[in-house]
RNA sequence: GCCGGCUUGGCGGAAUGGUAGACGCGACGCACUCAAAAUGCGUUGUCCGUGAGGGCGUGUGGGUUCGAGUCCCACAGCCGGCACCA
């Protein structure tokens, strides 16, 4: 194959290697996507691809994402928009640190080498980025503004430090984010079972924004994938109910519990507190020595249990009676207080009222420890003779019904009783309506080196002192000489010189040695792209007005919750601080599917893997990009075993040859061209913009294949290569193909006698006259079944149309001997004859 | 358990309530070739029929409609999210 290539004239045949080598330097020189060049009145679009983490070179997943994002950006350019399409790197993070530990050297070197490699690959991939706006989150010029953001939030009380229970990896000796804990409770990297550990850490008060984060999702309906909206709603997890105060015997202060079912208050027969809560410890302290001992053992057992073990609802219920009692605020009954690990310390108040008849978990617990079960809601639909008593069936009655054994609530339905119970509690001052969230505050401290230093110092009394804004950035010290190995505290603790500072009054202080979660970096980077080199402010207000918010965001569904939730949160914070005028960062979101192989996620270790480099070398950039988008609609997964990259290559070669064969001159009058081919071109010019709006690139490519085939037929058939319609069609193919195969498109454009770049050429609009056909094919149905068809003029009159339909052989055959009941006709499309007999 | 989504040929997929299967892959046949590759042309939902033509067909069952892949109801299967969250 390679041998033969030398034998043929290179210009006569499609050769992706030649095209790639030819056009890359031209584009580098032209820099066609430099947004600053366009100071005109065209409408603007901000098209953003989620920026990559620089772990090695680009892989198939990147190829899919950037093929898609680039098609979107190129689409809008061809539609006459100024398009901002920037790229940068999410370049802080643990993999760089691990690579440095493993192979020596510095996280910095590893990171920037990978960035250089990925940047080269992206340029080869012909992604239409504005290369003048590149940012790296690990640059001090960037993370300075993370620190600025942190200080602004600290001023507003939105950043705070507290002791809490966090995910701890005992092998790597570091905290882990929730997303780094696998479903089986092990660390995704070390494989160790993750445990909970109490540490003092920095948090961002995202729970203050829970309602807005939830309610503003409604604005995004139809613009974001429904799936993502649902996932965010689940994650925030708002539930309505009541806070109820229970007096505690031998304690001055009452204990609050949250319940979604205040209607079942009369059915409460005991209380449960989380073993790892402060309350449990305090209550246990008032119990007998033996019980205190049992409590301590139980607490230890709970703390040692993995996070996932604890969440396993199938586990038998365990617990310890604390020998203390609470008082039901409605009926004054005495409720024994237990502790059990099915109650979580950090949800609600870490304590519950247990209603075993109407809550499955409470019922399981009551049956295990032989506690009373009192029915207070009679189920609505009770079948005669069917046992429904939870004490017997073991199934709690969670549904609707009529209240019984509940004094003033008796006879009410569930919903009415909830309202009434809240009213009574409020009157007596022992409770109130309340809501609770699954969402927790965002823990941003990390015991890692390769991240943004937290701009706080501590005086000798451990008071927090924010670093003054003018002293930012707090630069990360050189990693050289620092021990990055996991040891349970941040590597920055060993940077003595860096860590030690002197306060204005001369007293000594130390820096916070943790770094920020890298999700902080990515929560606002889309704003930094507007003015990445501005060192006076995080983002330029004028650029902000021009471009923000992001019109179209494109990325994988794996970020459906964390990144997108954090970015939405920070945007709302910036809105409240007066820095931006919008409350949602991404007006529209598109999730691309994954590239899989034989139905399974690609995995190097399992040998189930396709190397992007191999595909590019064998088939070329254009064929790979086209294959990615032709395989299916963008949100679906692409199974590389089901696609044909060489098939895409064949199509591109056919398209390229069209331009090569055209013999008419540029600027020739298309209106004198062959009508039939012109109609095909017009139809596609008319259809493709609509398809582009809904990202149906697979269909657009199919249309371009049709147009290519039709043009080929015209050239080889009677029309001939010199016909203006052939040039019109070939130019249309070239312009549209630019969305998927920029090298082929650019070369075709040149072959057709035009200057680069085709990427900046606006699509012609279809001549409406060409969209009207001379004749259309009408179908004839008898009782809804297609029996014949006939050609008619599109403006045929209804009566004439019906008459012609009834005259067709198919109609005659099927009507014969039957009675015509009704004729439904829509000229010139179809006729349906309803017959009987 | 709760919530969301999906289900169309051998495969990926297409189809404003109006000819289901566009376009492509694969397969088969033909041309070119000593042969193969490449390229081109043709066939390709399924069953009956030599043919003309006809029956069946978009997970299953029902409904609305002159007409349903498309709208409504129920069910099944698959995928995803959340889950001892009170």
PDB file of C-alpha atoms in Angstrom, chain A residues 311-478:
ATOM      1  CA  UNK A 311     -25.054   2.215  54.151  1.00  0.00           C
ATOM      2  CA  UNK A 312     -26.044  -1.373  53.467  1.00  0.00           C
ATOM      3  CA  UNK A 313     -29.712  -1.391  54.430  1.00  0.00           C
ATOM      4  CA  UNK A 314     -29.934  -5.185  54.399  1.00  0.00           C
ATOM      5  CA  UNK A 315     -27.765  -5.467  57.481  1.00  0.00           C
ATOM      6  CA  UNK A 316     -29.553  -6.597  60.654  1.00  0.00           C
ATOM      7  CA  UNK A 317     -30.297  -3.693  62.974  1.00  0.00           C
ATOM      8  CA  UNK A 318     -27.941  -3.176  65.901  1.00  0.00           C
ATOM      9  CA  UNK A 319     -27.946  -0.670  68.730  1.00  0.00           C
ATOM     10  CA  UNK A 320     -27.601   0.136  72.416  1.00  0.00           C
ATOM     11  CA  UNK A 321     -30.255   1.407  74.829  1.00  0.00           C
ATOM     12  CA  UNK A 322     -28.868   4.544  76.486  1.00  0.00           C
ATOM     13  CA  UNK A 323     -31.114   4.328  79.598  1.00  0.00           C
ATOM     14  CA  UNK A 324     -32.468   7.803  78.898  1.00  0.00           C
ATOM     15  CA  UNK A 325     -35.980   8.993  77.971  1.00  0.00           C
ATOM     16  CA  UNK A 326     -37.522  11.658  75.776  1.00  0.00           C
ATOM     17  CA  UNK A 327     -41.028  13.094  76.119  1.00  0.00           C
ATOM     18  CA  UNK A 328     -43.436  13.119  73.191  1.00  0.00           C
ATOM     19  CA  UNK A 329     -44.500  16.786  72.876  1.00  0.00           C
ATOM     20  CA  UNK A 330     -48.043  15.835  71.857  1.00  0.00           C
ATOM     21  CA  UNK A 331     -49.104  13.120  74.277  1.00  0.00           C
ATOM     22  CA  UNK A 332     -46.380  13.344  76.921  1.00  0.00           C
ATOM     23  CA  UNK A 333     -45.483   9.674  76.569  1.00  0.00           C
ATOM     24  CA  UNK A 334     -42.025   8.510  77.656  1.00  0.00           C
ATOM     25  CA  UNK A 335     -39.820   7.323  74.799  1.00  0.00           C
ATOM     26  CA  UNK A 336     -36.718   5.231  75.492  1.00  0.00           C
ATOM     27  CA  UNK A 337     -33.661   6.600  73.695  1.00  0.00           C
ATOM     28  CA  UNK A 338     -31.469   4.181  71.758  1.00  0.00           C
ATOM     29  CA  UNK A 339     -28.437   4.657  69.653  1.00  0.00           C
ATOM     30  CA  UNK A 340     -28.051   2.884  66.311  1.00  0.00           C
ATOM     31  CA  UNK A 341     -25.892   3.242  63.246  1.00  0.00           C
ATOM     32  CA  UNK A 342     -28.916   3.479  60.969  1.00  0.00           C
ATOM     33  CA  UNK A 343     -29.218   7.057  62.091  1.00  0.00           C
ATOM     34  CA  UNK A 344     -26.643   9.339  60.508  1.00  0.00           C
ATOM     35  CA  UNK A 345     -24.917  12.070  62.499  1.00  0.00           C
ATOM     36  CA  UNK A 346     -24.773  14.551  59.666  1.00  0.00           C
ATOM     37  CA  UNK A 347     -28.315  14.442  58.346  1.00  0.00           C
ATOM     38  CA  UNK A 348     -31.079  16.368  60.054  1.00  0.00           C
ATOM     39  CA  UNK A 349     -30.208  16.655  63.724  1.00  0.00           C
ATOM     40  CA  UNK A 350     -28.539  13.265  64.053  1.00  0.00           C
ATOM     41  CA  UNK A 351     -31.537  12.045  66.024  1.00  0.00           C
ATOM     42  CA  UNK A 352     -34.959  10.704  65.072  1.00  0.00           C
ATOM     43  CA  UNK A 353     -38.307   9.854  66.510  1.00  0.00           C
ATOM     44  CA  UNK A 354     -39.005   6.220  65.676  1.00  0.00           C
ATOM     45  CA  UNK A 355     -42.454   5.283  64.381  1.00  0.00           C
ATOM     46  CA  UNK A 356     -42.137   1.548  63.776  1.00  0.00           C
ATOM     47  CA  UNK A 357     -45.655   1.053  62.441  1.00  0.00           C
ATOM     48  CA  UNK A 358     -45.059   3.480  59.604  1.00  0.00           C
ATOM     49  CA  UNK A 359     -41.335   3.390  58.847  1.00  0.00           C
ATOM     50  CA  UNK A 360     -39.614   0.266  57.637  1.00  0.00           C
ATOM     51  CA  UNK A 361     -36.268   0.978  59.308  1.00  0.00           C
ATOM     52  CA  UNK A 362     -37.874   1.765  62.639  1.00  0.00           C
ATOM     53  CA  UNK A 363     -39.993  -1.357  62.311  1.00  0.00           C
ATOM     54  CA  UNK A 364     -36.962  -3.545  61.681  1.00  0.00           C
ATOM     55  CA  UNK A 365     -35.303  -2.045  64.731  1.00  0.00           C
ATOM     56  CA  UNK A 366     -38.390  -2.443  66.917  1.00  0.00           C
ATOM     57  CA  UNK A 367     -38.768  -6.092  65.925  1.00  0.00           C
ATOM     58  CA  UNK A 368     -35.098  -6.749  66.654  1.00  0.00           C
ATOM     59  CA  UNK A 369     -35.264  -5.233  70.141  1.00  0.00           C
ATOM     60  CA  UNK A 370     -38.873  -6.036  70.932  1.00  0.00           C
ATOM     61  CA  UNK A 371     -40.080  -2.441  71.173  1.00  0.00           C
ATOM     62  CA  UNK A 372     -43.785  -1.465  70.951  1.00  0.00           C
ATOM     63  CA  UNK A 373     -45.429  -0.887  67.557  1.00  0.00           C
ATOM     64  CA  UNK A 374     -48.420   1.461  67.470  1.00  0.00           C
ATOM     65  CA  UNK A 375     -50.553   1.942  64.369  1.00  0.00           C
ATOM     66  CA  UNK A 376     -51.791   5.506  63.922  1.00  0.00           C
ATOM     67  CA  UNK A 377     -52.640   5.548  60.216  1.00  0.00           C
ATOM     68  CA  UNK A 378     -55.251   3.066  59.071  1.00  0.00           C
ATOM     69  CA  UNK A 379     -54.487   2.091  55.456  1.00  0.00           C
ATOM     70  CA  UNK A 380     -57.052   3.321  52.938  1.00  0.00           C
ATOM     71  CA  UNK A 381     -57.505   0.134  50.997  1.00  0.00           C
ATOM     72  CA  UNK A 382     -57.654  -2.854  53.291  1.00  0.00           C
ATOM     73  CA  UNK A 383     -58.729  -6.111  51.768  1.00  0.00           C
ATOM     74  CA  UNK A 384     -61.047  -8.171  53.879  1.00  0.00           C
ATOM     75  CA  UNK A 385     -59.186 -10.828  55.803  1.00  0.00           C
ATOM     76  CA  UNK A 386     -55.705  -9.722  54.744  1.00  0.00           C
ATOM     77  CA  UNK A 387     -53.356  -9.106  57.656  1.00  0.00           C
ATOM     78  CA  UNK A 388     -51.729  -5.704  57.573  1.00  0.00           C
ATOM     79  CA  UNK A 389     -50.467  -5.292  61.139  1.00  0.00           C
ATOM     80  CA  UNK A 390     -46.756  -4.433  60.743  1.00  0.00           C
ATOM     81  CA  UNK A 391     -45.930  -6.302  63.926  1.00  0.00           C
ATOM     82  CA  UNK A 392     -47.091  -9.473  62.167  1.00  0.00           C
ATOM     83  CA  UNK A 393     -46.239  -8.807  58.518  1.00  0.00           C
ATOM     84  CA  UNK A 394     -42.937  -7.054  59.119  1.00  0.00           C
ATOM     85  CA  UNK A 395     -43.941  -4.499  56.503  1.00  0.00           C
ATOM     86  CA  UNK A 396     -44.383  -0.893  57.628  1.00  0.00           C
ATOM     87  CA  UNK A 397     -47.488   1.003  56.518  1.00  0.00           C
ATOM     88  CA  UNK A 398     -45.915   3.910  54.687  1.00  0.00           C
ATOM     89  CA  UNK A 399     -48.863   4.845  52.480  1.00  0.00           C
ATOM     90  CA  UNK A 400     -51.841   7.129  52.861  1.00  0.00           C
ATOM     91  CA  UNK A 401     -54.759   6.450  55.162  1.00  0.00           C
ATOM     92  CA  UNK A 402     -56.904   7.746  57.956  1.00  0.00           C
ATOM     93  CA  UNK A 403     -55.441   8.815  61.291  1.00  0.00           C
ATOM     94  CA  UNK A 404     -56.407   6.770  64.366  1.00  0.00           C
ATOM     95  CA  UNK A 405     -55.225   6.683  67.994  1.00  0.00           C
ATOM     96  CA  UNK A 406     -54.096  10.264  67.526  1.00  0.00           C
ATOM     97  CA  UNK A 407     -56.452  12.474  69.518  1.00  0.00           C
ATOM     98  CA  UNK A 408     -57.021  15.698  67.572  1.00  0.00           C
ATOM     99  CA  UNK A 409     -55.617  14.211  64.387  1.00  0.00           C
ATOM    100  CA  UNK A 410     -58.070  11.324  64.261  1.00  0.00           C
ATOM    101  CA  UNK A 411     -60.033  11.011  61.056  1.00  0.00           C
ATOM    102  CA  UNK A 412     -57.713  13.174  58.986  1.00  0.00           C
ATOM    103  CA  UNK A 413     -55.868  12.013  55.891  1.00  0.00           C
ATOM    104  CA  UNK A 414     -52.088  11.844  55.888  1.00  0.00           C
ATOM    105  CA  UNK A 415     -51.579  15.233  54.235  1.00  0.00           C
ATOM    106  CA  UNK A 416     -54.163  17.013  56.372  1.00  0.00           C
ATOM    107  CA  UNK A 417     -52.717  15.449  59.499  1.00  0.00           C
ATOM    108  CA  UNK A 418     -49.216  16.606  58.599  1.00  0.00           C
ATOM    109  CA  UNK A 419     -50.479  20.186  58.245  1.00  0.00           C
ATOM    110  CA  UNK A 420     -52.491  19.968  61.450  1.00  0.00           C
ATOM    111  CA  UNK A 421     -49.657  18.434  63.472  1.00  0.00           C
ATOM    112  CA  UNK A 422     -47.299  21.217  62.375  1.00  0.00           C
ATOM    113  CA  UNK A 423     -49.939  23.773  63.362  1.00  0.00           C
ATOM    114  CA  UNK A 424     -50.324  22.267  66.847  1.00  0.00           C
ATOM    115  CA  UNK A 425     -46.556  22.030  67.368  1.00  0.00           C
ATOM    116  CA  UNK A 426     -46.108  25.640  66.289  1.00  0.00           C
ATOM    117  CA  UNK A 427     -48.836  26.819  68.648  1.00  0.00           C
ATOM    118  CA  UNK A 428     -47.187  25.068  71.565  1.00  0.00           C
ATOM    119  CA  UNK A 429     -43.740  26.225  70.530  1.00  0.00           C
ATOM    120  CA  UNK A 430     -42.395  22.676  70.349  1.00  0.00           C
ATOM    121  CA  UNK A 431     -41.929  22.387  66.621  1.00  0.00           C
ATOM    122  CA  UNK A 432     -42.225  23.988  63.227  1.00  0.00           C
ATOM    123  CA  UNK A 433     -42.355  23.237  59.527  1.00  0.00           C
ATOM    124  CA  UNK A 434     -38.855  22.452  58.228  1.00  0.00           C
ATOM    125  CA  UNK A 435     -37.022  21.226  55.197  1.00  0.00           C
ATOM    126  CA  UNK A 436     -33.885  19.181  54.935  1.00  0.00           C
ATOM    127  CA  UNK A 437     -31.365  18.418  52.233  1.00  0.00           C
ATOM    128  CA  UNK A 438     -29.278  15.473  51.225  1.00  0.00           C
ATOM    129  CA  UNK A 439     -26.691  17.965  49.977  1.00  0.00           C
ATOM    130  CA  UNK A 440     -23.839  18.661  52.396  1.00  0.00           C
ATOM    131  CA  UNK A 441     -21.465  21.567  52.516  1.00  0.00           C
ATOM    132  CA  UNK A 442     -18.567  21.277  50.124  1.00  0.00           C
ATOM    133  CA  UNK A 443     -15.348  20.085  51.757  1.00  0.00           C
ATOM    134  CA  UNK A 444     -12.519  21.765  49.868  1.00  0.00           C
ATOM    135  CA  UNK A 445      -9.433  21.041  52.006  1.00  0.00           C
ATOM    136  CA  UNK A 446      -7.042  18.481  50.578  1.00  0.00           C
ATOM    137  CA  UNK A 447      -3.855  17.159  52.150  1.00  0.00           C
ATOM    138  CA  UNK A 448      -2.092  17.391  48.825  1.00  0.00           C
ATOM    139  CA  UNK A 449       0.707  19.364  47.301  1.00  0.00           C
ATOM    140  CA  UNK A 450      -0.437  19.959  43.719  1.00  0.00           C
ATOM    141  CA  UNK A 451      -3.302  22.383  44.254  1.00  0.00           C
ATOM    142  CA  UNK A 452      -4.195  25.939  45.193  1.00  0.00           C
ATOM    143  CA  UNK A 453      -2.859  26.966  48.642  1.00  0.00           C
ATOM    144  CA  UNK A 454      -5.625  28.113  50.957  1.00  0.00           C
ATOM    145  CA  UNK A 455      -4.921  31.831  51.620  1.00  0.00           C
ATOM    146  CA  UNK A 456      -5.271  31.728  55.385  1.00  0.00           C
ATOM    147  CA  UNK A 457      -2.652  32.014  58.142  1.00  0.00           C
ATOM    148  CA  UNK A 458      -3.046  31.126  61.793  1.00  0.00           C
ATOM    149  CA  UNK A 459      -1.639  33.094  64.699  1.00  0.00           C
ATOM    150  CA  UNK A 460      -0.335  31.436  67.815  1.00  0.00           C
ATOM    151  CA  UNK A 461      -3.839  31.196  69.243  1.00  0.00           C
ATOM    152  CA  UNK A 462      -5.000  29.418  66.054  1.00  0.00           C
ATOM    153  CA  UNK A 463      -7.076  32.412  64.953  1.00  0.00           C
ATOM    154  CA  UNK A 464      -7.810  32.489  61.212  1.00  0.00           C
ATOM    155  CA  UNK A 465      -6.288  35.497  59.457  1.00  0.00           C
ATOM    156  CA  UNK A 466      -7.061  35.901  55.739  1.00  0.00           C
ATOM    157  CA  UNK A 467      -4.116  36.808  53.529  1.00  0.00           C
ATOM    158  CA  UNK A 468      -4.667  40.383  52.237  1.00  0.00           C
ATOM    159  CA  UNK A 469      -5.871  40.496  48.643  1.00  0.00           C
ATOM    160  CA  UNK A 470      -2.872  42.529  47.470  1.00  0.00           C
ATOM    161  CA  UNK A 471      -0.537  39.781  48.648  1.00  0.00           C
ATOM    162  CA  UNK A 472      -2.100  37.213  46.329  1.00  0.00           C
ATOM    163  CA  UNK A 473      -1.174  34.846  44.935  1.00  0.00           C
ATOM    164  CA  UNK A 474       0.054  32.720  47.771  1.00  0.00           C
ATOM    165  CA  UNK A 475       2.429  30.806  45.556  1.00  0.00           C
ATOM    166  CA  UNK A 476       2.921  27.102  45.833  1.00  0.00           C
ATOM    167  CA  UNK A 477       6.498  26.498  46.980  1.00  0.00           C
ATOM    168  CA  UNK A 478       8.870  24.580  44.762  1.00  0.00           C
TER     169      UNK A 478
END
